[in-house]
Structure formats: structure tokens, C-alpha cells
Tab-separated table of C-alpha atoms and ligand atoms in Angstrom:
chain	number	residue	atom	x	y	z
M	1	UNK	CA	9.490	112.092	-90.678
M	2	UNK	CA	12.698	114.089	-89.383
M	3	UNK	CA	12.258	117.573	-88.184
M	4	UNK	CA	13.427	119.996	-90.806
M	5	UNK	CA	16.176	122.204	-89.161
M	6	UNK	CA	15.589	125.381	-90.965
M	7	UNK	CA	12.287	126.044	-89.416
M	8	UNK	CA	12.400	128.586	-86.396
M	9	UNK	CA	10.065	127.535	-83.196
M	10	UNK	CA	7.639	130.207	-81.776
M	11	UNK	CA	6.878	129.332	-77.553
M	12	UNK	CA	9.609	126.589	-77.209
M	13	UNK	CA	9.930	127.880	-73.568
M	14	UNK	CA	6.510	127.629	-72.660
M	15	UNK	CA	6.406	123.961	-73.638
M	16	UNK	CA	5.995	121.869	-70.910
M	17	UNK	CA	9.520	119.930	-70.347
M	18	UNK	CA	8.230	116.388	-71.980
M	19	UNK	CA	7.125	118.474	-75.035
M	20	UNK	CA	10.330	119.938	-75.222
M	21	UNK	CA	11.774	116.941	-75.019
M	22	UNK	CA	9.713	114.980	-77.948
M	23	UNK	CA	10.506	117.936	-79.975
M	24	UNK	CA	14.030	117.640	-79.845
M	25	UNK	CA	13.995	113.815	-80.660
M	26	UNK	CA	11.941	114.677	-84.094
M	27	UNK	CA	15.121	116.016	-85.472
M	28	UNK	CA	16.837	112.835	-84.719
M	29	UNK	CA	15.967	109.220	-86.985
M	30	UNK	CA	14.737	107.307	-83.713
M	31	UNK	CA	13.220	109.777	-81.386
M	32	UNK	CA	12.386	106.841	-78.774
M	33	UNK	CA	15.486	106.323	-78.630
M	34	UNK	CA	16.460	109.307	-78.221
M	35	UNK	CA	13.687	110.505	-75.630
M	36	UNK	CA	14.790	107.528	-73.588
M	37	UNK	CA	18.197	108.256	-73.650
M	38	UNK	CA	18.225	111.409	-72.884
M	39	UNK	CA	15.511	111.105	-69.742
M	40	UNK	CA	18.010	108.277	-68.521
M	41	UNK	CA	19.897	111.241	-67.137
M	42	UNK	CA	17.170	112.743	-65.233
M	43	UNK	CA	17.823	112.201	-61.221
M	44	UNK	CA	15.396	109.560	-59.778
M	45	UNK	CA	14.392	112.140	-57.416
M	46	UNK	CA	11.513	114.206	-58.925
M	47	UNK	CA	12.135	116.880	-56.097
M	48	UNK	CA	16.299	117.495	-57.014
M	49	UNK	CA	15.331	116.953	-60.924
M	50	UNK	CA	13.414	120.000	-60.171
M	51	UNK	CA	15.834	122.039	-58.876
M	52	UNK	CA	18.293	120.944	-61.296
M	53	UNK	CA	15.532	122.249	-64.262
M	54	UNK	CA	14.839	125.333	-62.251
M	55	UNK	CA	18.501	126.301	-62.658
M	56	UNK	CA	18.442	127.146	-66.419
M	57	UNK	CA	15.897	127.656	-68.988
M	58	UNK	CA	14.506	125.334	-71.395
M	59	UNK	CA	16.244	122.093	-69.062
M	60	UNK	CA	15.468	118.631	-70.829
M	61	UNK	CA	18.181	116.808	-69.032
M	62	UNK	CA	21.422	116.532	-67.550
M	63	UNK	CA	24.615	116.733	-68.556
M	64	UNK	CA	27.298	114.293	-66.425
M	65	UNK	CA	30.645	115.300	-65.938
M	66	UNK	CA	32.689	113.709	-63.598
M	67	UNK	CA	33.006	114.637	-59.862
M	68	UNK	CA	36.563	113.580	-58.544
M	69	UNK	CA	38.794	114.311	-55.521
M	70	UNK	CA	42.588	115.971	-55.268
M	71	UNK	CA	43.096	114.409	-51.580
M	72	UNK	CA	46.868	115.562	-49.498
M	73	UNK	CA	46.412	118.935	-50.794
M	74	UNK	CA	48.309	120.842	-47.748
M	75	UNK	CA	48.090	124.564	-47.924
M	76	UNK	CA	49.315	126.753	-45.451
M	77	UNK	CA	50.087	123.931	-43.182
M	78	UNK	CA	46.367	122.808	-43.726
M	79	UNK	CA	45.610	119.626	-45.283
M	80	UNK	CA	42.446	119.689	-47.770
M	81	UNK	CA	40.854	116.726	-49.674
M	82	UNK	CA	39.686	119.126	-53.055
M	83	UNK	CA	36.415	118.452	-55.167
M	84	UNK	CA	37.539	119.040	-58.574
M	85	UNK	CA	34.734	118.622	-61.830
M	86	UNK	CA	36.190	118.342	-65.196
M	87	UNK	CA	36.100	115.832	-67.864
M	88	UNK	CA	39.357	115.722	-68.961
M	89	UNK	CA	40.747	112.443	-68.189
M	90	UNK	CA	44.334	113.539	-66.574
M	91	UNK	CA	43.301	116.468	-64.666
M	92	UNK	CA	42.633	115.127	-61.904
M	93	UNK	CA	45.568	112.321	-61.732
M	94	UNK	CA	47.478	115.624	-62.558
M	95	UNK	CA	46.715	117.974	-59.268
M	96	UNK	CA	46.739	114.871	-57.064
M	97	UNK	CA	50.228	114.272	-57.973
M	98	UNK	CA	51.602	117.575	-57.585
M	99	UNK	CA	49.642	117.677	-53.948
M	100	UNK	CA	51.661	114.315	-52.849
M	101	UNK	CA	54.906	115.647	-54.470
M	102	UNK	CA	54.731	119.395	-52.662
M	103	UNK	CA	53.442	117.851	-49.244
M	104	UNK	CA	56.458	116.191	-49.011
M	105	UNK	CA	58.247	119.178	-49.860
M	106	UNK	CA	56.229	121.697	-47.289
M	107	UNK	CA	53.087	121.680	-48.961
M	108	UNK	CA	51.772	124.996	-51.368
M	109	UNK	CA	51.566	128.975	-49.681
M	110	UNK	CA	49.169	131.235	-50.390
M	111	UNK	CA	48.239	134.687	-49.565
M	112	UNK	CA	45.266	137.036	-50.683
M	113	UNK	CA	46.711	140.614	-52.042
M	114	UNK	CA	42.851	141.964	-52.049
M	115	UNK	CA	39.509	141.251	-52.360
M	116	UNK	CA	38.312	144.297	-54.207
M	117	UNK	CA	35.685	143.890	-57.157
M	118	UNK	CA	34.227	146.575	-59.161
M	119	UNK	CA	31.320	147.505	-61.641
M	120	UNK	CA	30.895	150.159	-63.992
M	121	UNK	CA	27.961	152.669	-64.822
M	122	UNK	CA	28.394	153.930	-68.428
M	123	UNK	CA	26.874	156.993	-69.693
M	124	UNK	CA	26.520	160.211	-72.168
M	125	UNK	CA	26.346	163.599	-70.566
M	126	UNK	CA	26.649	166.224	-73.086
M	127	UNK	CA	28.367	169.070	-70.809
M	128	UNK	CA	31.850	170.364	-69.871
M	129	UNK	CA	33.256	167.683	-67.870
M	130	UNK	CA	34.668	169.878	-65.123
M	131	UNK	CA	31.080	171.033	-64.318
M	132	UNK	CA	30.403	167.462	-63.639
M	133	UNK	CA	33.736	166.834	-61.156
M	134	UNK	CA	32.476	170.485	-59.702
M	135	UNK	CA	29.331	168.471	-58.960
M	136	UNK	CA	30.669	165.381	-57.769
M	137	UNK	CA	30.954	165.353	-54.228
M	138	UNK	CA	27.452	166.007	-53.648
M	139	UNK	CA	26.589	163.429	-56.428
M	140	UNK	CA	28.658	161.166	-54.767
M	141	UNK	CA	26.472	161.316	-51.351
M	142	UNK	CA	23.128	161.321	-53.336
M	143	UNK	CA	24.716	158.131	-54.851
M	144	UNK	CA	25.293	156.153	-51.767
M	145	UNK	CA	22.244	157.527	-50.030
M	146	UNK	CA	19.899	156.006	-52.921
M	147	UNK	CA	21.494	152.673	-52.563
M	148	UNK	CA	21.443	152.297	-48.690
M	149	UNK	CA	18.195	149.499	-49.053
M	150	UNK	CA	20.616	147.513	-51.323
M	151	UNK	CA	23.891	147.922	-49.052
M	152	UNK	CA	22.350	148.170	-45.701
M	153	UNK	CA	23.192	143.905	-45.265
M	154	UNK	CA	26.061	143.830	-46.626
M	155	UNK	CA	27.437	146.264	-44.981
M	156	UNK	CA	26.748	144.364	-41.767
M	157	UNK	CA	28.816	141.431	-42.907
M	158	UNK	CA	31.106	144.292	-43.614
M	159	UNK	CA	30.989	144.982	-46.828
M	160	UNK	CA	29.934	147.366	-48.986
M	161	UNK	CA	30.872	149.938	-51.609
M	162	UNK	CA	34.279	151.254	-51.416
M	163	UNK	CA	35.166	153.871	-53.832
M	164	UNK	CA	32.990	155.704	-56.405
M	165	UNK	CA	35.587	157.099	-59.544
M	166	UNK	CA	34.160	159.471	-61.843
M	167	UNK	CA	36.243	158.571	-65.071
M	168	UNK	CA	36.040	161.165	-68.271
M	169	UNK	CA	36.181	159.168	-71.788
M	170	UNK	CA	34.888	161.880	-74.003
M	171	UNK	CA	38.501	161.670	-75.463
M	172	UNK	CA	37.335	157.902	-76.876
M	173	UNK	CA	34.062	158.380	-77.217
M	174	UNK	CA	32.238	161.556	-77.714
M	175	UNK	CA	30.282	162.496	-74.139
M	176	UNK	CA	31.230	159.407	-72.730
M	177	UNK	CA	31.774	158.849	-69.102
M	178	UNK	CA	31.716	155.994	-66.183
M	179	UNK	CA	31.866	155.546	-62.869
M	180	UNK	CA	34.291	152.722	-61.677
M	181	UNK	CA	32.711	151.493	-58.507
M	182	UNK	CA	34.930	149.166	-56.482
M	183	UNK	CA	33.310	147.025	-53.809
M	184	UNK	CA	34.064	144.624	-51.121
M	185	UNK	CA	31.562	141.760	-51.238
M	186	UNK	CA	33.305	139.633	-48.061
M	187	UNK	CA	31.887	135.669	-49.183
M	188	UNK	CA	29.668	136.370	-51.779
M	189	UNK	CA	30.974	136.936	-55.350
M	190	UNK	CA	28.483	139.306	-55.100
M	191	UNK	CA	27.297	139.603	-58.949
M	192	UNK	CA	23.622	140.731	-57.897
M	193	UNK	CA	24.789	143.182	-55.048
M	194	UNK	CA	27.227	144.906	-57.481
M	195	UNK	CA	24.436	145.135	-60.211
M	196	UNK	CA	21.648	146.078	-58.421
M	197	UNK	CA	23.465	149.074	-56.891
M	198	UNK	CA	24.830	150.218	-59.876
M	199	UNK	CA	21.850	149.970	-61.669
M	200	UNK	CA	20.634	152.038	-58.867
M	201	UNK	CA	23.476	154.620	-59.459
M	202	UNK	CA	22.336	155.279	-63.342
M	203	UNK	CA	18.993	156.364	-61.610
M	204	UNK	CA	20.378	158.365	-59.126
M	205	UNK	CA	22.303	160.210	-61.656
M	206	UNK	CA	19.433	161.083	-63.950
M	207	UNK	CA	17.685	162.427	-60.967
M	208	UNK	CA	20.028	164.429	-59.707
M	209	UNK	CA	20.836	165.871	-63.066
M	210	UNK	CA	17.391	166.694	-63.520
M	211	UNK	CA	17.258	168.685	-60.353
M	212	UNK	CA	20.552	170.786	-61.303
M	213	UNK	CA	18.308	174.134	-62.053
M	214	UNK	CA	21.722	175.974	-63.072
M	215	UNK	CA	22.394	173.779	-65.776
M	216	UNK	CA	20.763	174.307	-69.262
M	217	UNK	CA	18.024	172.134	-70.201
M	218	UNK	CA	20.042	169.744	-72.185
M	219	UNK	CA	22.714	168.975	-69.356
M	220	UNK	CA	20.273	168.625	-67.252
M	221	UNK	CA	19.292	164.694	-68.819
M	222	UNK	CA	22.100	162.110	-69.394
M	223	UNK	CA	21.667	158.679	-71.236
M	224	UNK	CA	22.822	155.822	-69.047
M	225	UNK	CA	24.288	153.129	-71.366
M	226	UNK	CA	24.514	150.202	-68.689
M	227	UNK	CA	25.292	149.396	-65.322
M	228	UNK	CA	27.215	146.076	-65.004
M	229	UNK	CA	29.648	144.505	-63.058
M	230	UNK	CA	33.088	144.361	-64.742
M	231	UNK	CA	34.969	140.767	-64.457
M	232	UNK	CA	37.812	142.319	-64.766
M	233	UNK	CA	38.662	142.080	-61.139
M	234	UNK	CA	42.851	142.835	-60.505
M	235	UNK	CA	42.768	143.879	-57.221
M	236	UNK	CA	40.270	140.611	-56.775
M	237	UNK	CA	44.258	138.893	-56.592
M	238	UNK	CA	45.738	135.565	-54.873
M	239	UNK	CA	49.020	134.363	-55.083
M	240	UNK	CA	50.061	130.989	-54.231
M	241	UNK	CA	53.646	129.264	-54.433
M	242	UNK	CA	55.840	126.121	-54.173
M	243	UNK	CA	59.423	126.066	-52.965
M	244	UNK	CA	62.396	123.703	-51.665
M	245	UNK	CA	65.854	123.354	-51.978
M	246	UNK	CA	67.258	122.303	-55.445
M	247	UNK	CA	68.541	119.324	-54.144
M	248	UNK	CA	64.889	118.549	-53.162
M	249	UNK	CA	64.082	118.116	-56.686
M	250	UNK	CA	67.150	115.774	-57.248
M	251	UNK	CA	64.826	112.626	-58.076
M	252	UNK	CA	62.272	114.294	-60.182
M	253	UNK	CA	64.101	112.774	-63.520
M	254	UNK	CA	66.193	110.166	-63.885
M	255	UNK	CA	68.383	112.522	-66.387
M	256	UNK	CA	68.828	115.380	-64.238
M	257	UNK	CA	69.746	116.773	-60.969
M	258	UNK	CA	67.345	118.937	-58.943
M	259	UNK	CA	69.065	122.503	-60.462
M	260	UNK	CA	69.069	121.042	-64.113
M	261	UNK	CA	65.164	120.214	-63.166
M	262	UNK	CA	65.024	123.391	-61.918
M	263	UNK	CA	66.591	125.666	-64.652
M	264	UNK	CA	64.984	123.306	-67.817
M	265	UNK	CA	61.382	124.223	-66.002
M	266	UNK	CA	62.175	127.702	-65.067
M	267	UNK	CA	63.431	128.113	-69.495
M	268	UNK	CA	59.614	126.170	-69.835
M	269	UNK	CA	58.298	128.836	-68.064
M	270	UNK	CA	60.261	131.748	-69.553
M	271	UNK	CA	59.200	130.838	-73.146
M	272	UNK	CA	55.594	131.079	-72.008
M	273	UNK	CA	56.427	134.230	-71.074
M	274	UNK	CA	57.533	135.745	-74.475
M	275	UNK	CA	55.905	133.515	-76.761
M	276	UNK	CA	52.017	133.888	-76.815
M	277	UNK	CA	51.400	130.286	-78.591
M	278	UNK	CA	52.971	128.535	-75.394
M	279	UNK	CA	51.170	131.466	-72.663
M	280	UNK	CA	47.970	130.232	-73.622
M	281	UNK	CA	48.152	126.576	-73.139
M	282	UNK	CA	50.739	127.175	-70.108
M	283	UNK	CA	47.285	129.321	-69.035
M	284	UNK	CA	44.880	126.771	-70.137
M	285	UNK	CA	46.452	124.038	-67.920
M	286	UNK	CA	45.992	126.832	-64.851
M	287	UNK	CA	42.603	126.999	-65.526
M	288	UNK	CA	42.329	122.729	-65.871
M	289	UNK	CA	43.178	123.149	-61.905
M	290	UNK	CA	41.076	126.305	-60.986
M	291	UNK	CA	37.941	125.657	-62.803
M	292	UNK	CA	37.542	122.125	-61.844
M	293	UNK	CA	37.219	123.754	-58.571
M	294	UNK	CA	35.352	126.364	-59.560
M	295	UNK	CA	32.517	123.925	-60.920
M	296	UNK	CA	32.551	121.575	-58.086
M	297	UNK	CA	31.710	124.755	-55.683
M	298	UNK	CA	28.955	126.646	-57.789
M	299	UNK	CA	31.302	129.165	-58.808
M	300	UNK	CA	31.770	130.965	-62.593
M	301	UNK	CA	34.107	129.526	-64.028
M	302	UNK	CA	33.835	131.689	-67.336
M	303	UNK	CA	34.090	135.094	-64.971
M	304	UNK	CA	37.136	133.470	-63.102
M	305	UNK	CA	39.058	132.429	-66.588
M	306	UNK	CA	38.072	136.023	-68.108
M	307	UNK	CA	39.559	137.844	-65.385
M	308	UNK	CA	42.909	135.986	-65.822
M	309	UNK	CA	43.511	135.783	-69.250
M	310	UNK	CA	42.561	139.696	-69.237
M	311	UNK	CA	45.208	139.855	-66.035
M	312	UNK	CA	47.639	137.999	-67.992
M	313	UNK	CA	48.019	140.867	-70.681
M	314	UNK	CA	48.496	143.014	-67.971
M	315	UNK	CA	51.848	144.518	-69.003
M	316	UNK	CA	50.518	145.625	-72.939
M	317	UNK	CA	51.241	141.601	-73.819
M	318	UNK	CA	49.625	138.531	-73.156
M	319	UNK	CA	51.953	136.493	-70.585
M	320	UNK	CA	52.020	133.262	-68.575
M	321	UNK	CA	50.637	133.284	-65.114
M	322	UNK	CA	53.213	131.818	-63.247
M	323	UNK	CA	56.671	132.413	-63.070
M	324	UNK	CA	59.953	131.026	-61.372
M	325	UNK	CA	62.926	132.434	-59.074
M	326	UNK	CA	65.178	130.732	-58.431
M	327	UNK	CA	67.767	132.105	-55.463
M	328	UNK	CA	70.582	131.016	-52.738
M	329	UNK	CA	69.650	127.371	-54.042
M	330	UNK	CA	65.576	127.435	-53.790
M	331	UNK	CA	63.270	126.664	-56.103
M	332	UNK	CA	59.890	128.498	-56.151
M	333	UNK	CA	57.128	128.408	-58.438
M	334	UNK	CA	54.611	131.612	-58.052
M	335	UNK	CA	51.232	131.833	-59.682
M	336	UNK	CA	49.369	135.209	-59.068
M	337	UNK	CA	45.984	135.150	-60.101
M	338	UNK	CA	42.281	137.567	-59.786
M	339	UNK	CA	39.747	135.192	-58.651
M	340	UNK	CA	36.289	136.537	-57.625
M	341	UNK	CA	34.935	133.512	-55.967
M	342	UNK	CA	32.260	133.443	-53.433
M	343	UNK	CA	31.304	130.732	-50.550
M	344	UNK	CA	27.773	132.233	-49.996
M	345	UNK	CA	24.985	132.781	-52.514
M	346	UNK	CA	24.200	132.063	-55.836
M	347	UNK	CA	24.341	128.223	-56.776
M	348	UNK	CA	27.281	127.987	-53.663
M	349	UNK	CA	23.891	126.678	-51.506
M	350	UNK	CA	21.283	125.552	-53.781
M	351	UNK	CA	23.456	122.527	-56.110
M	352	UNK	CA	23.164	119.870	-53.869
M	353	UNK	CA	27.148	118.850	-55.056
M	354	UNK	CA	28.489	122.525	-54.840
M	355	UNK	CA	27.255	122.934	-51.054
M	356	UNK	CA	28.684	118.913	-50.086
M	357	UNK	CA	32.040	120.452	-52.091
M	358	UNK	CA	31.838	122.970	-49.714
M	359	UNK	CA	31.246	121.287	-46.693
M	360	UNK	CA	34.768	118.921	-47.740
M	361	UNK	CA	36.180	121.614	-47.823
M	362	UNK	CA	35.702	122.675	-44.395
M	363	UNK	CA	32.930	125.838	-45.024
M	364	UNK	CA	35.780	128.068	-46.093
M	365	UNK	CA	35.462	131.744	-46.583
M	366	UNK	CA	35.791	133.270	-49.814
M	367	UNK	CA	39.349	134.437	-49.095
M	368	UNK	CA	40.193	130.613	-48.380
M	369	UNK	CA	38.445	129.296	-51.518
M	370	UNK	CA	40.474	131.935	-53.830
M	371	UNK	CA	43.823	130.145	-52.017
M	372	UNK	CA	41.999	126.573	-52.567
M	373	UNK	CA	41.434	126.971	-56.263
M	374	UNK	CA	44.602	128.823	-57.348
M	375	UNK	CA	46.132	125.744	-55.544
M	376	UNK	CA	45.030	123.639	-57.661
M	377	UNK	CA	46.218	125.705	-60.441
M	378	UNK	CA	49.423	125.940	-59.350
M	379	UNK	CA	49.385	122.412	-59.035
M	380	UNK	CA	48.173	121.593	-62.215
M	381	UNK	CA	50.506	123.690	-64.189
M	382	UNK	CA	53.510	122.116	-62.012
M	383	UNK	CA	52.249	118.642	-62.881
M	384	UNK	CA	52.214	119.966	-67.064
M	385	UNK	CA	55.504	121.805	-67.090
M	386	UNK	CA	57.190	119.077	-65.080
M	387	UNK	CA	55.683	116.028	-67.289
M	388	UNK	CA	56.558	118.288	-70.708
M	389	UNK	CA	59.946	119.159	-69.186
M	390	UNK	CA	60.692	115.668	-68.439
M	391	UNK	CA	59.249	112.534	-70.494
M	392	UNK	CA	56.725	114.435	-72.330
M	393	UNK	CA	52.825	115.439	-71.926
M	394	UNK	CA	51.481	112.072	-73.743
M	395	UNK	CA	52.828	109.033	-71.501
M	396	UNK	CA	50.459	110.046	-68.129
M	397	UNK	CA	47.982	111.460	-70.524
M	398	UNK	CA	47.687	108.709	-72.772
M	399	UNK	CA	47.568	106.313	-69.846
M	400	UNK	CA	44.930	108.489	-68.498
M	401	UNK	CA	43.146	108.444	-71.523
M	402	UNK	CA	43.289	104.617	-71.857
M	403	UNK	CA	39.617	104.104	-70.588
M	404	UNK	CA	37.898	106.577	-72.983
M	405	UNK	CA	40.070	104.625	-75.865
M	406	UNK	CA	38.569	101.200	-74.455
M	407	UNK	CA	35.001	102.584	-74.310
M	408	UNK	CA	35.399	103.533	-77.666
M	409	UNK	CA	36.121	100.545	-78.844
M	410	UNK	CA	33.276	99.358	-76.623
M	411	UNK	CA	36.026	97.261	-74.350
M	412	UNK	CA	33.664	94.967	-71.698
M	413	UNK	CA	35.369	94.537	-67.940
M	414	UNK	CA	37.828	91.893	-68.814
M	415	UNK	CA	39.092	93.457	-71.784
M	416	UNK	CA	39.645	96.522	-69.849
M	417	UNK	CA	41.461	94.960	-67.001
M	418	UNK	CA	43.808	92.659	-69.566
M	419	UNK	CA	44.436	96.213	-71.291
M	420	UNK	CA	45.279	97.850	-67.962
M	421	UNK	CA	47.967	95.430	-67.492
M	422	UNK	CA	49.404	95.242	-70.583
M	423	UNK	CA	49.677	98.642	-71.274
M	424	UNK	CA	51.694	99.334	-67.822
M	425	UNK	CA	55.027	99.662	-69.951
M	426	UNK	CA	53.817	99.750	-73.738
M	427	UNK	CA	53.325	103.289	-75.146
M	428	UNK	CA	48.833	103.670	-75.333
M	429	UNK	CA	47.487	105.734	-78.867
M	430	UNK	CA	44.455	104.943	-80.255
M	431	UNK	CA	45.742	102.826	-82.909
M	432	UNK	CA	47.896	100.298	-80.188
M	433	UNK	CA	44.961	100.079	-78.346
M	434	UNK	CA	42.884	98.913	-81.159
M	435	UNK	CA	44.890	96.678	-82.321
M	436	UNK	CA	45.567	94.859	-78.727
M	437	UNK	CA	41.372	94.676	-78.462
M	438	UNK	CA	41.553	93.432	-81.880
M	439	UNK	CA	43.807	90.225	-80.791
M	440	UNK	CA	42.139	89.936	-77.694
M	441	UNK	CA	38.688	89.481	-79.497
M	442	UNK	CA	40.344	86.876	-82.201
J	501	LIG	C1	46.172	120.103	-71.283
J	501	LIG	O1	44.814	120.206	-70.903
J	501	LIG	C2	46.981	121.162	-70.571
J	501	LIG	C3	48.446	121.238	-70.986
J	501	LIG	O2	48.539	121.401	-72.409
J	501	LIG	C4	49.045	122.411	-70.279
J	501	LIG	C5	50.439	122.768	-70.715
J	501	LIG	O3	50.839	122.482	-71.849
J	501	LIG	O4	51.126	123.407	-69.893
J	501	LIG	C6	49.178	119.965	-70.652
């Protein structure tokens, strides 16, 4: 009998994994099959299947997407083969095209404005807020004095915490204040530093309250919301270009010469600066580039997307990343993105694939993994503006998309190669496809 789904589970975490497992399949109409299935994607090796389940709770099995490599991807003069994990079929096919095109055209630039991240420490404090910026300096020391255990190592690799702001809300929110902490975290994204010293702070802050004898008994307690890292991170910023000479984008299309290239993509990216429908999919195809990047190296990819699309309504409206100048005859193609990535740390050394991504891509530092990945965005949005620009979005990505069309339709090996060929010069969609398996198969 199937598993009703309306009943809530007491204790499903402290099932063992192979009870999880059989208790998932009940709500399907052939558990075996579906227990089977589903431990076909455990790894053979008990040891890294292990790891894998220790990651995240209540693990039954894994969840393939593919692994697949950008290579001639020259940046700064350096030339990088790039680990990118996605499962959209052109993504891939997309960056390594824009890497061959700008390496023969001086490869991509990139330069770090700053590395600075911050957290906040939200609270209620009752009193006159200029009794509490009287009190800040000392605050301040008693602040960075209780947190000395936590920054003592990081401040070796020469890090640490930067500023402390004191920041009065009460005009929002009745009695509400934070601190804005910035911090430099050098190759660590530094997510548990930055939270276990601000949780540290809120402590602090209701001790040293406490001890203020000349303020009444009610100022002398404070409620500390939270303490959290913010990924909001825009002085966390990296900004990578393209350029060349318009006549180095004379061959691009067959219609137009390099400037008409040039000004038809620049109007592409205009629009997706006014218009909010185009920004976000202009912004999406970024973040096709930079998260496939981010997942191949153990990075978070949702922290790194928040931060932009918050950094893209930077100016009061939500805006495309990258923009275009075009001057004295050059081309170039700018994309200025926060990216708090880190090379040490967190699942960076433990995911077997994130630390051989790593190791590909020479060990960088944290500051050359920000330039990697908003490479590959850069790259990835050229590829999209240029194919949408040009002879539309759907002729690479259909052709990209033939093989998930053939699985569908369950295509063996011969099928698939006789549809390769054939569909070099006819248009692909689902319904050509199926109809050239159909006449194969008659
Ligand atoms: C698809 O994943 C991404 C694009 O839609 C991006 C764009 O339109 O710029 C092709």
C-alpha cells in the first residue's frame, strides 16, 4: 500500500540512512524500484559516500549534475582551463566559445576593487541614542578585546575585523540599532569567522551595558535580535572586461560590420538597463557563467547570486550588470560584480571535486577566484547577447539541447549519431526531432 502523504513523520532524522530510504520509496507504486534506483547513485566507495552524507542532513543519495571544462580561458595574460557545474545543456558550449573568441582578441581583464565583507549585530536599547555614541569608543575596545580568541588566526593570515559602525534605526524601528561590522577574511569566505565574532559582539554588549552603573536600570539591558553575516557584500567587488578594435569584430555576423556588431550589442545591453524584464535574464545568463564556477569550487552560489542581484538595484532600480563603451573605435564589455568567494575552508577542501577544481585551477587565492568566476560571467553573457543579437538564442541552444531531446525519446547510439548528422543544418525542436526518430525507427 502507498504511503499516505498527509501524515507528518516524528524522528525521520534519526533513521538510519536505509530506513530513510525504504520510507521514501513507500510513497512511490514500486518502492524496489525505486530503492534501487535511487542507491544506484551512491559512490562505490563506502568511505567518499560517507562524506558525501555527512555534508547535509537526512542524505539518501546523490544528485548528478554534470562536471564540464571552459579550457583557453586567458585572463590577465594567464591561460586557465575552468571547472564549470551546471546542467544546462549550452552553458558550457557557451563560455568556451567566448574564451576562444576573446583569446584571440587579448583574452578577458580583471581587477579586484575590494575584498571587504561585513555582518551585522541587531538590537533594542531603549535609551537616548547619543548616550550610546558617548559610550562607544570604550564599547568599541571591549568589543574587539572579547573577540581576540576568534580573530587571533586570522589576523595572522592578515585578516581580521576592520571597522565597527554603530548605526541608529530608531527612526524605522522603535529602539532599534546595529552595528555594521566590515571584515577582511583574505581566502576564506569566512561565513563562520564573521558569525562567530559577531555573535560574540551581542554578548559583549549586554555585558558592558550591564556594568554601566550611571545608567538607569532599564538601559542598563539591551535585547540582541541577531548577529549574522550580511550577503550583501558591495565593497566584496570585481570587475572584469573585454575589448578590441571594432574592426576586430568585423566577422562576428555575416550581416554586419564590427561597429554595427558593436552598436546592435551595446542597444542589447542598454535595454537591459532600463527595462527590468530583459535585466533579469541579461543577469541570469551572468550567473549561468559564475555559479557553474561557484559549484565546481565549493563555493555558495545562492550568497554569490544574492549579493548581485541586490548590487544590481544599486542605483534605487534594478539594472543589468554589465555595460558597454564604446570610444576612439574600441569595443569593451565591463561586468562589475560583489563576489564573496573563498579558496580555503568550508566545502573548498573537503568535496573531493571542489578541491581537484581547485587544484586545475592552479590553487588560486580568493582574489584570483573572484576574477576566475566573473570571467566566466562575462563570458557567458557575451556568448547570450552576441547569439540573441545575431541569429537568435535557439539555433546553439537547440543544438545543444539535441541530446536531452534524443534521450527523451529514448534515442540508442546509432540513432543519436544519424541525428547528430542530420541535424548539422536543419533547425532541432522537439517536434523535428521526433519526427526524424520516428522515420528512423519505421
Ligand atoms: C539562458 O539560460 C540565459 C539567456 O537567456 C541569457 C540572456 O538572455 O541574456 C540566454
Amino acid at each position: 500500500m502507498r504511503r499516505k502523504r498527509d501524515i507528518i513523520i516524528s524522528g525521520f532524522s534519526k533513521l538510519l540512512k536505509e530506513e530513510k530510504l525504504k520510507l521514501v520509496a513507500e510513497y512511490f507504486e514500486n518502492p524496489g524500484e525505486v530503492v534501487s534506483l535511487l542507491k544506484s547513485f551512491w559512490h562505490s566507495d563506502v568511505d567518499q559516500q560517507k562524506l558525501f552524507d555527512e555534508f547535509s542532513e537526512n542524505t539518501i543519495t546523490n544528485f548528478y549534475i554534470p562536471y564540464g571544462i571552459a579550457p583557453n580561458v586567458v585572463i590577465n595574460g594567464k591561460t586557465y582551463l575552468v571547472p564549470m557545474v551546471i546542467e544546462e545543456s549550452s552553458v558550457v558550449a557557451a563560455a568556451s566559445a567566448a574564451a576562444k573568441f576573446w583569446s584571440e582578441r587579448g583574452g578577458f581583464h580583471s581587477e579586484i576593487l575590494d575584498t571587504k565583507k561585513v555582518g551585522q549585530v541587531h538590537f533594542s536599547w531603549s535609551g537616548e541614542s547619543h548616550t550610546l555614541f558617548t559610550m562607544l569608543p570604550s564599547l568599541k575596545r571591549r568589543l574587539i578585546e572579547s573577540v581576540r580568541p576568534i580573530t587571533a588566526n586570522m589576523e595572522k593570515r592578515g585578516g581580521g575585523i576592520l571597522d565597527i559602525e554603530l548605526i541608529d534605526m530608531t527612526d524605522q524601528i522603535a529602539d532599534y540599532y546595529q552595528f555594521l561590522v566590515s571584515f577582511e577574511t583574505k581566502d576564506s569566505m569566512g561565513a563562520n569567522f564573521i558569525n562567530s565574532v559577531l555573535e560574540e559582539f551581542g554578548q559583549t554588549l549586554k555585558v558592558f551595558l550591564s556594568e554601566q552603573i550611571q545608567l538607569s536600570d532599564e538601559h542598563r539591558q539591551c535585547e540582541i535580535i541577531m548577529a549574522i553575516l550580511s550577503n550583501y557584500t558591495p565593497e566584496c567587488v570585481v570587475k572584469t572586461w573585454v575589448e578590441c578594435k571594432l574592426d576586430q569584430l568585423d566577422n562576428v555576423d555575416e550581416k554586419l560590420n564590427g561597429e554595427a556588431f558593436a552598436r546592435k550589442f551595446e542597444k542589447a545591453v542598454k535595454i537591459a538597463e532600463v527595462d527590468v524584464y530583459r535585466a533579469t535574464t541579461h543577469n541570469k545568463g551572468i550567473y549561468n557563467g559564475i555559479d557553474s564556477v561557484a559549484i565546481a569550487t565549493g563555493n555558495d552560489f545562492r550568497a554569490i547570486e544574492a549579493a548581485g542581484h541586490a548590487y544590481a538595484t544599486r542605483s534605487g532600480k534594478y539594472k543589468s550588470l554589465s555595460y558597454v563603451e564604446i570610444e576612439n573605435d574600441t569595443f569593451r564589455f565591463i561586468l562589475e560584480v560583489p563576489m564573496a568567494v573563498g579558496t580555503v575552508g568550508g566545502l573548498t577542501s573537503l568535496h573531493p571535486l571542489a578541491k581537484q577544481s581547485l587544484e586545475l585551477l592552479g590553487n588560486p587565492s580568493a582574489r584570483e577566484l573572484m576574477m576566475i568566476a566573473s570571467v566566466m560571467g562575462i563570458a557567458n553573457n557575451f556568448s547570450a547577447v552576441k547569439s540573441l543579437t545575431t541569429k537568435g538564442i535557439q539555433a546553439g541552444h537547440m543544438k545543444m539541447h539535441l541530446f536531452n531531446i534524443l534521450n527523451h525519446f529514448k534515442a540508442s547510439e546509432n540513432e543519436k549519431n544519424a541525428a547528430v548528422e542530420h541535424f548539422k543544418d536543419q533547425k532541432v525542436s522537439f517536434s523535428s526531432v521526433g519526427q526524424y526518430i520516428a522515420s528512423l525507427r519505421k
